[in-house]
Amino acid sequence: MRIGIDLGGSKIEGIALDTAGTVLVRRRVPTPRGDYRATLDAVVMLVHAIESETGRSATVGVGMPGALSRVSGRVKNANSTCLNGQTLKDDLEAALSREVRLANDANCFALSEAIDGAGRGAKVVFGVILGTGVGGGIVIDRRVLEGPNAIAGEWGHNPLPLPDDEDLPLRPCYCGRAGCIETYLCGPALERERLVNEDEALARYEARLARALAVVINVLDPDVIVLGGGVSNRDRLYDRVPRLWGAHVFSDQVATRLVKHAHGDSSGVRGAAWLWGGPPSR
Ligand SMILES: [Zn+2]
């Protein structure tokens, strides 16, 4: 049995999957705000509750905001800031008496969709979360690509390509840079612009997304790009963005598919569970 935990800013969700991907148990609890010890305890109690309900022990994978620093082993880049600087992996392993695998939540999303979601069967999958923030993850042959800096796929804090008059002046980002893709493509940015003119805002959004994804296609050349997060539920994106990105891709044709997530809000927990390996590919 595989347990996946999605450690979010407002809730912690836990799921138990059998080796075929069937959900055995699903539970969620509110995240103790700003309290690292209480957050750690909540994750440990969730694992114990799932194991006692099923009567089985399991591998444990955790999806979280941010990443583990390759230098210190501590959490970095998390917007749930009480996690930053903490030895989350060590603390979980000590409390649960087993190895625990942790990964960035966007990486878990990409893994879930690559294993048995909208990217199933594809060799290279780029998963994008267009939500409160903008994250990305790369999965190759059903495994997350992490990289020596633990930032592979971190697309949201690159500059928006080819900014035009409507994109200027470059928007300041919480990360300290300006003009980050996240500041243009996160859900709240779209909502603000929709208040002025819905159609124009969506057209502008699609043009920006097309330029930003064209860079990914030029660098990674993925088979599939899967969108998740609140903005991904706008169905027109899947038709319009691929019609726009060709102008910016260095190729006479673009075979990359742009698709909507298959597991929705469950991708985080499912991908966390699959950090220990997914079901056999079909
Ligand atoms: Zn940024």
PDB file of C-alpha atoms and ligand atoms in Angstrom:
ATOM      1  CA  MET A   1       0.000   0.000   0.000  1.00  0.00           C
ATOM      2  CA  ARG A   2       1.190   3.522  -0.793  1.00  0.00           C
ATOM      3  CA  ILE A   3       0.252   6.544   1.300  1.00  0.00           C
ATOM      4  CA  GLY A   4       0.445   9.970  -0.284  1.00  0.00           C
ATOM      5  CA  ILE A   5       0.241  13.170   1.735  1.00  0.00           C
ATOM      6  CA  ASP A   6      -0.403  16.586   0.229  1.00  0.00           C
ATOM      7  CA  LEU A   7       0.833  19.183   2.673  1.00  0.00           C
ATOM      8  CA  GLY A   8      -0.961  22.354   1.643  1.00  0.00           C
ATOM      9  CA  GLY A   9      -1.300  25.805   3.110  1.00  0.00           C
ATOM     10  CA  SER A  10      -4.874  25.307   4.312  1.00  0.00           C
ATOM     11  CA  LYS A  11      -5.332  21.533   4.445  1.00  0.00           C
ATOM     12  CA  ILE A  12      -3.347  18.332   4.720  1.00  0.00           C
ATOM     13  CA  GLU A  13      -4.804  15.522   2.645  1.00  0.00           C
ATOM     14  CA  GLY A  14      -3.864  11.864   2.924  1.00  0.00           C
ATOM     15  CA  ILE A  15      -4.698   9.023   0.576  1.00  0.00           C
ATOM     16  CA  ALA A  16      -3.954   5.310   0.518  1.00  0.00           C
ATOM     17  CA  LEU A  17      -3.640   3.630  -2.878  1.00  0.00           C
ATOM     18  CA  ASP A  18      -3.260  -0.023  -3.633  1.00  0.00           C
ATOM     19  CA  THR A  19      -0.646  -0.982  -6.212  1.00  0.00           C
ATOM     20  CA  ALA A  20      -3.188  -0.606  -9.040  1.00  0.00           C
ATOM     21  CA  GLY A  21      -4.039   2.978  -8.048  1.00  0.00           C
ATOM     22  CA  THR A  22      -7.392   2.315  -6.392  1.00  0.00           C
ATOM     23  CA  VAL A  23      -8.183   4.672  -3.511  1.00  0.00           C
ATOM     24  CA  LEU A  24      -8.528   2.708  -0.264  1.00  0.00           C
ATOM     25  CA  VAL A  25      -8.836   5.609   2.180  1.00  0.00           C
ATOM     26  CA  ARG A  26      -8.943   9.384   1.890  1.00  0.00           C
ATOM     27  CA  ARG A  27      -8.734  11.776   4.818  1.00  0.00           C
ATOM     28  CA  ARG A  28      -8.094  15.472   5.269  1.00  0.00           C
ATOM     29  CA  VAL A  29      -7.375  17.759   8.202  1.00  0.00           C
ATOM     30  CA  PRO A  30      -6.837  21.528   8.410  1.00  0.00           C
ATOM     31  CA  THR A  31      -3.207  22.660   8.371  1.00  0.00           C
ATOM     32  CA  PRO A  32      -2.137  24.144  11.718  1.00  0.00           C
ATOM     33  CA  ARG A  33      -1.247  27.641  10.555  1.00  0.00           C
ATOM     34  CA  GLY A  34       2.256  28.873  11.155  1.00  0.00           C
ATOM     35  CA  ASP A  35       3.117  26.073  13.578  1.00  0.00           C
ATOM     36  CA  TYR A  36       5.771  23.637  12.345  1.00  0.00           C
ATOM     37  CA  ARG A  37       5.575  21.173  15.266  1.00  0.00           C
ATOM     38  CA  ALA A  38       1.800  20.957  15.029  1.00  0.00           C
ATOM     39  CA  THR A  39       2.028  20.500  11.238  1.00  0.00           C
ATOM     40  CA  LEU A  40       4.513  17.665  11.678  1.00  0.00           C
ATOM     41  CA  ASP A  41       2.268  16.005  14.276  1.00  0.00           C
ATOM     42  CA  ALA A  42      -0.758  16.337  11.989  1.00  0.00           C
ATOM     43  CA  VAL A  43       1.047  14.503   9.148  1.00  0.00           C
ATOM     44  CA  VAL A  44       2.202  11.725  11.483  1.00  0.00           C
ATOM     45  CA  MET A  45      -1.296  11.284  12.930  1.00  0.00           C
ATOM     46  CA  LEU A  46      -2.787  11.156   9.433  1.00  0.00           C
ATOM     47  CA  VAL A  47      -0.417   8.328   8.422  1.00  0.00           C
ATOM     48  CA  HIS A  48      -1.191   6.391  11.601  1.00  0.00           C
ATOM     49  CA  ALA A  49      -4.939   6.883  11.147  1.00  0.00           C
ATOM     50  CA  ILE A  50      -4.828   5.607   7.561  1.00  0.00           C
ATOM     51  CA  GLU A  51      -2.751   2.588   8.547  1.00  0.00           C
ATOM     52  CA  SER A  52      -5.014   1.671  11.435  1.00  0.00           C
ATOM     53  CA  GLU A  53      -8.121   2.056   9.251  1.00  0.00           C
ATOM     54  CA  THR A  54      -6.729  -0.262   6.575  1.00  0.00           C
ATOM     55  CA  GLY A  55      -4.825  -2.537   8.922  1.00  0.00           C
ATOM     56  CA  ARG A  56      -1.829  -2.321   6.565  1.00  0.00           C
ATOM     57  CA  SER A  57       1.530  -0.590   6.670  1.00  0.00           C
ATOM     58  CA  ALA A  58       2.586   1.530   3.733  1.00  0.00           C
ATOM     59  CA  THR A  59       5.273   3.536   2.017  1.00  0.00           C
ATOM     60  CA  VAL A  60       4.891   7.269   2.622  1.00  0.00           C
ATOM     61  CA  GLY A  61       5.398  10.064   0.101  1.00  0.00           C
ATOM     62  CA  VAL A  62       4.784  13.730   0.847  1.00  0.00           C
ATOM     63  CA  GLY A  63       4.113  16.558  -1.578  1.00  0.00           C
ATOM     64  CA  MET A  64       4.865  19.992  -0.186  1.00  0.00           C
ATOM     65  CA  PRO A  65       5.341  23.566  -1.262  1.00  0.00           C
ATOM     66  CA  GLY A  66       9.011  24.308  -1.877  1.00  0.00           C
ATOM     67  CA  ALA A  67      11.839  21.786  -2.053  1.00  0.00           C
ATOM     68  CA  LEU A  68      14.545  20.240   0.077  1.00  0.00           C
ATOM     69  CA  SER A  69      17.830  22.113  -0.173  1.00  0.00           C
ATOM     70  CA  ARG A  70      20.580  19.937  -1.600  1.00  0.00           C
ATOM     71  CA  VAL A  71      23.024  21.790   0.646  1.00  0.00           C
ATOM     72  CA  SER A  72      21.337  21.695   4.049  1.00  0.00           C
ATOM     73  CA  GLY A  73      18.564  19.115   3.585  1.00  0.00           C
ATOM     74  CA  ARG A  74      16.179  21.718   4.951  1.00  0.00           C
ATOM     75  CA  VAL A  75      13.019  23.025   3.289  1.00  0.00           C
ATOM     76  CA  LYS A  76      13.438  26.054   0.995  1.00  0.00           C
ATOM     77  CA  ASN A  77      11.191  28.129  -1.295  1.00  0.00           C
ATOM     78  CA  ALA A  78       7.978  27.185   0.558  1.00  0.00           C
ATOM     79  CA  ASN A  79       5.190  29.746   0.596  1.00  0.00           C
ATOM     80  CA  SER A  80       3.986  28.072   3.817  1.00  0.00           C
ATOM     81  CA  THR A  81       6.890  29.819   5.447  1.00  0.00           C
ATOM     82  CA  CYS A  82       6.861  27.925   8.755  1.00  0.00           C
ATOM     83  CA  LEU A  83       8.318  24.978   6.804  1.00  0.00           C
ATOM     84  CA  ASN A  84      11.323  26.902   5.510  1.00  0.00           C
ATOM     85  CA  GLY A  85      14.573  25.982   7.226  1.00  0.00           C
ATOM     86  CA  GLN A  86      13.040  22.920   8.913  1.00  0.00           C
ATOM     87  CA  THR A  87      14.423  19.394   8.727  1.00  0.00           C
ATOM     88  CA  LEU A  88      11.064  18.041   7.570  1.00  0.00           C
ATOM     89  CA  LYS A  89      12.355  14.810   6.032  1.00  0.00           C
ATOM     90  CA  ASP A  90      14.462  13.863   9.052  1.00  0.00           C
ATOM     91  CA  ASP A  91      11.666  14.722  11.471  1.00  0.00           C
ATOM     92  CA  LEU A  92       9.063  12.703   9.571  1.00  0.00           C
ATOM     93  CA  GLU A  93      11.387   9.716   9.245  1.00  0.00           C
ATOM     94  CA  ALA A  94      12.146   9.775  12.970  1.00  0.00           C
ATOM     95  CA  ALA A  95       8.469   9.999  13.883  1.00  0.00           C
ATOM     96  CA  LEU A  96       7.326   7.329  11.419  1.00  0.00           C
ATOM     97  CA  SER A  97      10.353   5.013  11.769  1.00  0.00           C
ATOM     98  CA  ARG A  98      10.795   4.610   8.016  1.00  0.00           C
ATOM     99  CA  GLU A  99      12.192   6.366   4.963  1.00  0.00           C
ATOM    100  CA  VAL A 100       9.872   9.106   3.703  1.00  0.00           C
ATOM    101  CA  ARG A 101      10.098  10.582   0.199  1.00  0.00           C
ATOM    102  CA  LEU A 102       9.317  14.271  -0.231  1.00  0.00           C
ATOM    103  CA  ALA A 103       8.822  16.278  -3.383  1.00  0.00           C
ATOM    104  CA  ASN A 104       7.603  19.644  -4.539  1.00  0.00           C
ATOM    105  CA  ASP A 105       3.834  19.750  -5.043  1.00  0.00           C
ATOM    106  CA  ALA A 106       4.102  20.675  -8.734  1.00  0.00           C
ATOM    107  CA  ASN A 107       6.399  17.677  -9.241  1.00  0.00           C
ATOM    108  CA  CYS A 108       3.788  15.471  -7.556  1.00  0.00           C
ATOM    109  CA  PHE A 109       1.121  16.888  -9.859  1.00  0.00           C
ATOM    110  CA  ALA A 110       3.249  16.127 -12.929  1.00  0.00           C
ATOM    111  CA  LEU A 111       4.036  12.609 -11.658  1.00  0.00           C
ATOM    112  CA  SER A 112       0.404  11.795 -10.961  1.00  0.00           C
ATOM    113  CA  GLU A 113      -0.696  12.912 -14.411  1.00  0.00           C
ATOM    114  CA  ALA A 114       2.213  11.091 -16.076  1.00  0.00           C
ATOM    115  CA  ILE A 115       1.619   7.795 -14.249  1.00  0.00           C
ATOM    116  CA  ASP A 116      -2.114   7.341 -14.709  1.00  0.00           C
ATOM    117  CA  GLY A 117      -3.606  10.693 -15.683  1.00  0.00           C
ATOM    118  CA  ALA A 118      -3.740  12.940 -18.731  1.00  0.00           C
ATOM    119  CA  GLY A 119      -0.094  12.244 -19.597  1.00  0.00           C
ATOM    120  CA  ARG A 120      -0.301   8.475 -19.307  1.00  0.00           C
ATOM    121  CA  GLY A 121       1.902   6.685 -21.823  1.00  0.00           C
ATOM    122  CA  ALA A 122       3.946   9.779 -22.702  1.00  0.00           C
ATOM    123  CA  LYS A 123       7.721   9.705 -22.338  1.00  0.00           C
ATOM    124  CA  VAL A 124       8.249  13.352 -21.339  1.00  0.00           C
ATOM    125  CA  VAL A 125       5.540  15.225 -19.418  1.00  0.00           C
ATOM    126  CA  PHE A 126       5.655  18.854 -18.297  1.00  0.00           C
ATOM    127  CA  GLY A 127       3.084  19.528 -15.593  1.00  0.00           C
ATOM    128  CA  VAL A 128       2.030  23.095 -14.862  1.00  0.00           C
ATOM    129  CA  ILE A 129      -0.027  24.407 -11.969  1.00  0.00           C
ATOM    130  CA  LEU A 130      -1.799  27.672 -12.763  1.00  0.00           C
ATOM    131  CA  GLY A 131      -3.249  28.493  -9.353  1.00  0.00           C
ATOM    132  CA  THR A 132      -2.541  30.928  -6.557  1.00  0.00           C
ATOM    133  CA  GLY A 133       1.042  30.556  -7.710  1.00  0.00           C
ATOM    134  CA  VAL A 134       2.574  29.049 -10.836  1.00  0.00           C
ATOM    135  CA  GLY A 135       4.651  25.892 -10.578  1.00  0.00           C
ATOM    136  CA  GLY A 136       5.978  23.279 -12.931  1.00  0.00           C
ATOM    137  CA  GLY A 137       7.411  19.790 -12.862  1.00  0.00           C
ATOM    138  CA  ILE A 138       9.111  17.466 -15.326  1.00  0.00           C
ATOM    139  CA  VAL A 139       8.552  13.716 -15.479  1.00  0.00           C
ATOM    140  CA  ILE A 140      10.597  11.521 -17.803  1.00  0.00           C
ATOM    141  CA  ASP A 141       9.823   7.811 -18.161  1.00  0.00           C
ATOM    142  CA  ARG A 142       7.473   8.040 -15.152  1.00  0.00           C
ATOM    143  CA  ARG A 143      10.110   9.520 -12.855  1.00  0.00           C
ATOM    144  CA  VAL A 144      10.385  13.061 -11.529  1.00  0.00           C
ATOM    145  CA  LEU A 145      13.421  14.972 -12.788  1.00  0.00           C
ATOM    146  CA  GLU A 146      14.827  16.881  -9.801  1.00  0.00           C
ATOM    147  CA  GLY A 147      18.201  18.225 -10.877  1.00  0.00           C
ATOM    148  CA  PRO A 148      21.300  19.143  -8.859  1.00  0.00           C
ATOM    149  CA  ASN A 149      19.619  22.305  -7.510  1.00  0.00           C
ATOM    150  CA  ALA A 150      16.236  20.629  -6.875  1.00  0.00           C
ATOM    151  CA  ILE A 151      14.561  23.195  -9.138  1.00  0.00           C
ATOM    152  CA  ALA A 152      13.965  21.327 -12.419  1.00  0.00           C
ATOM    153  CA  GLY A 153      10.683  22.507 -13.920  1.00  0.00           C
ATOM    154  CA  GLU A 154      10.527  25.706 -11.835  1.00  0.00           C
ATOM    155  CA  TRP A 155       9.126  27.694 -14.666  1.00  0.00           C
ATOM    156  CA  GLY A 156       7.079  30.309 -12.812  1.00  0.00           C
ATOM    157  CA  HIS A 157      10.028  32.441 -11.782  1.00  0.00           C
ATOM    158  CA  ASN A 158      11.536  32.857 -15.207  1.00  0.00           C
ATOM    159  CA  PRO A 159      10.866  36.149 -16.974  1.00  0.00           C
ATOM    160  CA  LEU A 160       7.808  36.331 -19.234  1.00  0.00           C
ATOM    161  CA  PRO A 161       9.203  36.079 -22.801  1.00  0.00           C
ATOM    162  CA  LEU A 162       8.773  38.953 -25.261  1.00  0.00           C
ATOM    163  CA  PRO A 163       6.983  41.396 -22.960  1.00  0.00           C
ATOM    164  CA  ASP A 164       4.951  43.935 -24.937  1.00  0.00           C
ATOM    165  CA  ASP A 165       3.353  47.246 -23.972  1.00  0.00           C
ATOM    166  CA  GLU A 166       0.575  45.494 -22.064  1.00  0.00           C
ATOM    167  CA  ASP A 167       3.114  43.584 -19.966  1.00  0.00           C
ATOM    168  CA  LEU A 168       5.164  46.637 -19.011  1.00  0.00           C
ATOM    169  CA  PRO A 169       6.308  47.846 -16.610  1.00  0.00           C
ATOM    170  CA  LEU A 170       7.522  44.429 -15.448  1.00  0.00           C
ATOM    171  CA  ARG A 171       5.584  43.327 -12.394  1.00  0.00           C
ATOM    172  CA  PRO A 172       7.434  42.907  -9.125  1.00  0.00           C
ATOM    173  CA  CYS A 173       7.410  39.332  -7.737  1.00  0.00           C
ATOM    174  CA  TYR A 174       7.610  38.178  -4.115  1.00  0.00           C
ATOM    175  CA  CYS A 175      10.786  36.256  -5.044  1.00  0.00           C
ATOM    176  CA  GLY A 176      12.632  39.560  -5.442  1.00  0.00           C
ATOM    177  CA  ARG A 177      12.761  39.579  -9.245  1.00  0.00           C
ATOM    178  CA  ALA A 178      10.496  41.406 -11.692  1.00  0.00           C
ATOM    179  CA  GLY A 179       8.533  40.169 -14.690  1.00  0.00           C
ATOM    180  CA  CYS A 180       8.219  36.574 -13.449  1.00  0.00           C
ATOM    181  CA  ILE A 181       5.813  34.357 -15.400  1.00  0.00           C
ATOM    182  CA  GLU A 182       3.924  33.762 -12.142  1.00  0.00           C
ATOM    183  CA  THR A 183       2.984  37.436 -11.811  1.00  0.00           C
ATOM    184  CA  TYR A 184       1.176  37.278 -15.194  1.00  0.00           C
ATOM    185  CA  LEU A 185      -0.199  33.739 -15.214  1.00  0.00           C
ATOM    186  CA  CYS A 186      -1.327  33.070 -11.632  1.00  0.00           C
ATOM    187  CA  GLY A 187      -5.053  32.889 -10.978  1.00  0.00           C
ATOM    188  CA  PRO A 188      -5.289  36.160  -9.020  1.00  0.00           C
ATOM    189  CA  ALA A 189      -3.584  38.078 -11.883  1.00  0.00           C
ATOM    190  CA  LEU A 190      -6.161  36.796 -14.366  1.00  0.00           C
ATOM    191  CA  GLU A 191      -9.024  37.596 -11.991  1.00  0.00           C
ATOM    192  CA  ARG A 192      -7.842  41.195 -11.592  1.00  0.00           C
ATOM    193  CA  GLU A 193      -7.666  41.733 -15.352  1.00  0.00           C
ATOM    194  CA  ARG A 194     -11.020  40.061 -15.980  1.00  0.00           C
ATOM    195  CA  LEU A 195     -12.688  42.768 -13.927  1.00  0.00           C
ATOM    196  CA  VAL A 196     -11.793  45.297 -16.626  1.00  0.00           C
ATOM    197  CA  ASN A 197     -12.619  43.281 -19.759  1.00  0.00           C
ATOM    198  CA  GLU A 198     -13.145  39.530 -19.705  1.00  0.00           C
ATOM    199  CA  ASP A 199     -12.496  38.778 -23.386  1.00  0.00           C
ATOM    200  CA  GLU A 200      -9.425  40.959 -23.639  1.00  0.00           C
ATOM    201  CA  ALA A 201      -8.059  39.570 -20.396  1.00  0.00           C
ATOM    202  CA  LEU A 202      -8.422  35.977 -21.566  1.00  0.00           C
ATOM    203  CA  ALA A 203      -6.901  36.712 -24.974  1.00  0.00           C
ATOM    204  CA  ARG A 204      -3.954  38.413 -23.309  1.00  0.00           C
ATOM    205  CA  TYR A 205      -3.590  35.512 -20.882  1.00  0.00           C
ATOM    206  CA  GLU A 206      -3.566  32.969 -23.708  1.00  0.00           C
ATOM    207  CA  ALA A 207      -0.934  34.919 -25.631  1.00  0.00           C
ATOM    208  CA  ARG A 208       1.293  35.112 -22.541  1.00  0.00           C
ATOM    209  CA  LEU A 209       0.821  31.413 -21.763  1.00  0.00           C
ATOM    210  CA  ALA A 210       1.656  30.496 -25.357  1.00  0.00           C
ATOM    211  CA  ARG A 211       4.904  32.493 -25.285  1.00  0.00           C
ATOM    212  CA  ALA A 212       5.888  31.090 -21.894  1.00  0.00           C
ATOM    213  CA  LEU A 213       5.172  27.475 -22.903  1.00  0.00           C
ATOM    214  CA  ALA A 214       6.970  27.874 -26.246  1.00  0.00           C
ATOM    215  CA  VAL A 215      10.198  28.323 -24.285  1.00  0.00           C
ATOM    216  CA  VAL A 216       9.530  25.039 -22.475  1.00  0.00           C
ATOM    217  CA  ILE A 217       8.906  23.298 -25.800  1.00  0.00           C
ATOM    218  CA  ASN A 218      12.132  24.698 -27.243  1.00  0.00           C
ATOM    219  CA  VAL A 219      14.170  23.512 -24.247  1.00  0.00           C
ATOM    220  CA  LEU A 220      12.482  20.270 -23.173  1.00  0.00           C
ATOM    221  CA  ASP A 221      10.389  19.257 -26.215  1.00  0.00           C
ATOM    222  CA  PRO A 222       7.822  17.413 -24.077  1.00  0.00           C
ATOM    223  CA  ASP A 223       5.276  14.991 -25.541  1.00  0.00           C
ATOM    224  CA  VAL A 224       2.541  16.394 -23.339  1.00  0.00           C
ATOM    225  CA  ILE A 225       1.970  19.537 -21.278  1.00  0.00           C
ATOM    226  CA  VAL A 226      -0.668  19.007 -18.589  1.00  0.00           C
ATOM    227  CA  LEU A 227      -2.347  21.996 -16.957  1.00  0.00           C
ATOM    228  CA  GLY A 228      -3.677  21.975 -13.401  1.00  0.00           C
ATOM    229  CA  GLY A 229      -4.808  24.566 -10.865  1.00  0.00           C
ATOM    230  CA  GLY A 230      -7.883  26.792 -10.973  1.00  0.00           C
ATOM    231  CA  VAL A 231      -7.154  28.500 -14.302  1.00  0.00           C
ATOM    232  CA  SER A 232      -6.758  25.115 -16.039  1.00  0.00           C
ATOM    233  CA  ASN A 233     -10.521  24.577 -15.884  1.00  0.00           C
ATOM    234  CA  ARG A 234     -11.044  27.145 -18.667  1.00  0.00           C
ATOM    235  CA  ASP A 235     -11.544  24.830 -21.610  1.00  0.00           C
ATOM    236  CA  ARG A 236     -10.781  27.401 -24.320  1.00  0.00           C
ATOM    237  CA  LEU A 237      -7.077  27.358 -23.340  1.00  0.00           C
ATOM    238  CA  TYR A 238      -6.594  23.922 -24.894  1.00  0.00           C
ATOM    239  CA  ASP A 239      -7.776  25.102 -28.271  1.00  0.00           C
ATOM    240  CA  ARG A 240      -6.342  28.597 -28.393  1.00  0.00           C
ATOM    241  CA  VAL A 241      -2.906  28.325 -26.811  1.00  0.00           C
ATOM    242  CA  PRO A 242      -1.577  25.646 -29.218  1.00  0.00           C
ATOM    243  CA  ARG A 243      -2.686  27.853 -32.114  1.00  0.00           C
ATOM    244  CA  LEU A 244      -0.550  30.669 -30.729  1.00  0.00           C
ATOM    245  CA  TRP A 245       2.582  28.903 -29.543  1.00  0.00           C
ATOM    246  CA  GLY A 246       3.760  27.779 -33.001  1.00  0.00           C
ATOM    247  CA  ALA A 247       4.960  31.304 -33.806  1.00  0.00           C
ATOM    248  CA  HIS A 248       7.497  31.032 -30.973  1.00  0.00           C
ATOM    249  CA  VAL A 249       8.610  27.393 -31.308  1.00  0.00           C
ATOM    250  CA  PHE A 250      11.749  26.728 -33.347  1.00  0.00           C
ATOM    251  CA  SER A 251      10.183  24.005 -35.467  1.00  0.00           C
ATOM    252  CA  ASP A 252       8.082  23.664 -38.605  1.00  0.00           C
ATOM    253  CA  GLN A 253       5.438  21.765 -36.617  1.00  0.00           C
ATOM    254  CA  VAL A 254       4.525  21.307 -32.963  1.00  0.00           C
ATOM    255  CA  ALA A 255       3.405  17.811 -31.975  1.00  0.00           C
ATOM    256  CA  THR A 256       3.336  18.580 -28.249  1.00  0.00           C
ATOM    257  CA  ARG A 257      -0.181  18.152 -26.840  1.00  0.00           C
ATOM    258  CA  LEU A 258      -1.718  20.591 -24.342  1.00  0.00           C
ATOM    259  CA  VAL A 259      -4.182  18.751 -22.093  1.00  0.00           C
ATOM    260  CA  LYS A 260      -6.251  19.257 -18.980  1.00  0.00           C
ATOM    261  CA  HIS A 261      -5.485  17.347 -15.792  1.00  0.00           C
ATOM    262  CA  ALA A 262      -7.323  14.051 -15.229  1.00  0.00           C
ATOM    263  CA  HIS A 263      -7.135  13.855 -11.437  1.00  0.00           C
ATOM    264  CA  GLY A 264      -7.947  17.451 -10.514  1.00  0.00           C
ATOM    265  CA  ASP A 265      -7.322  18.275  -6.884  1.00  0.00           C
ATOM    266  CA  SER A 266      -6.302  14.657  -6.210  1.00  0.00           C
ATOM    267  CA  SER A 267      -3.147  14.861  -8.307  1.00  0.00           C
ATOM    268  CA  GLY A 268      -1.092  16.154  -5.386  1.00  0.00           C
ATOM    269  CA  VAL A 269      -1.804  13.207  -3.089  1.00  0.00           C
ATOM    270  CA  ARG A 270      -1.698  10.635  -5.880  1.00  0.00           C
ATOM    271  CA  GLY A 271       1.680  11.876  -7.107  1.00  0.00           C
ATOM    272  CA  ALA A 272       3.041  11.872  -3.550  1.00  0.00           C
ATOM    273  CA  ALA A 273       2.028   8.220  -3.215  1.00  0.00           C
ATOM    274  CA  TRP A 274       3.673   7.380  -6.561  1.00  0.00           C
ATOM    275  CA  LEU A 275       7.032   8.779  -5.369  1.00  0.00           C
ATOM    276  CA  TRP A 276       7.561   5.139  -4.369  1.00  0.00           C
ATOM    277  CA  GLY A 277       6.774   3.899  -7.867  1.00  0.00           C
ATOM    278  CA  GLY A 278       3.529   3.707  -9.809  1.00  0.00           C
ATOM    279  CA  PRO A 279       1.538   0.755 -11.038  1.00  0.00           C
ATOM    280  CA  PRO A 280       3.000  -1.183 -13.985  1.00  0.00           C
ATOM    281  CA  SER A 281       2.592   0.771 -17.227  1.00  0.00           C
ATOM    282  CA  ARG A 282       0.074  -0.576 -19.708  1.00  0.00           C
TER     283      ARG A 282
HETATM  284 ZN    ZN B   1       9.360  35.431  -9.039  1.00  0.00          ZN
END
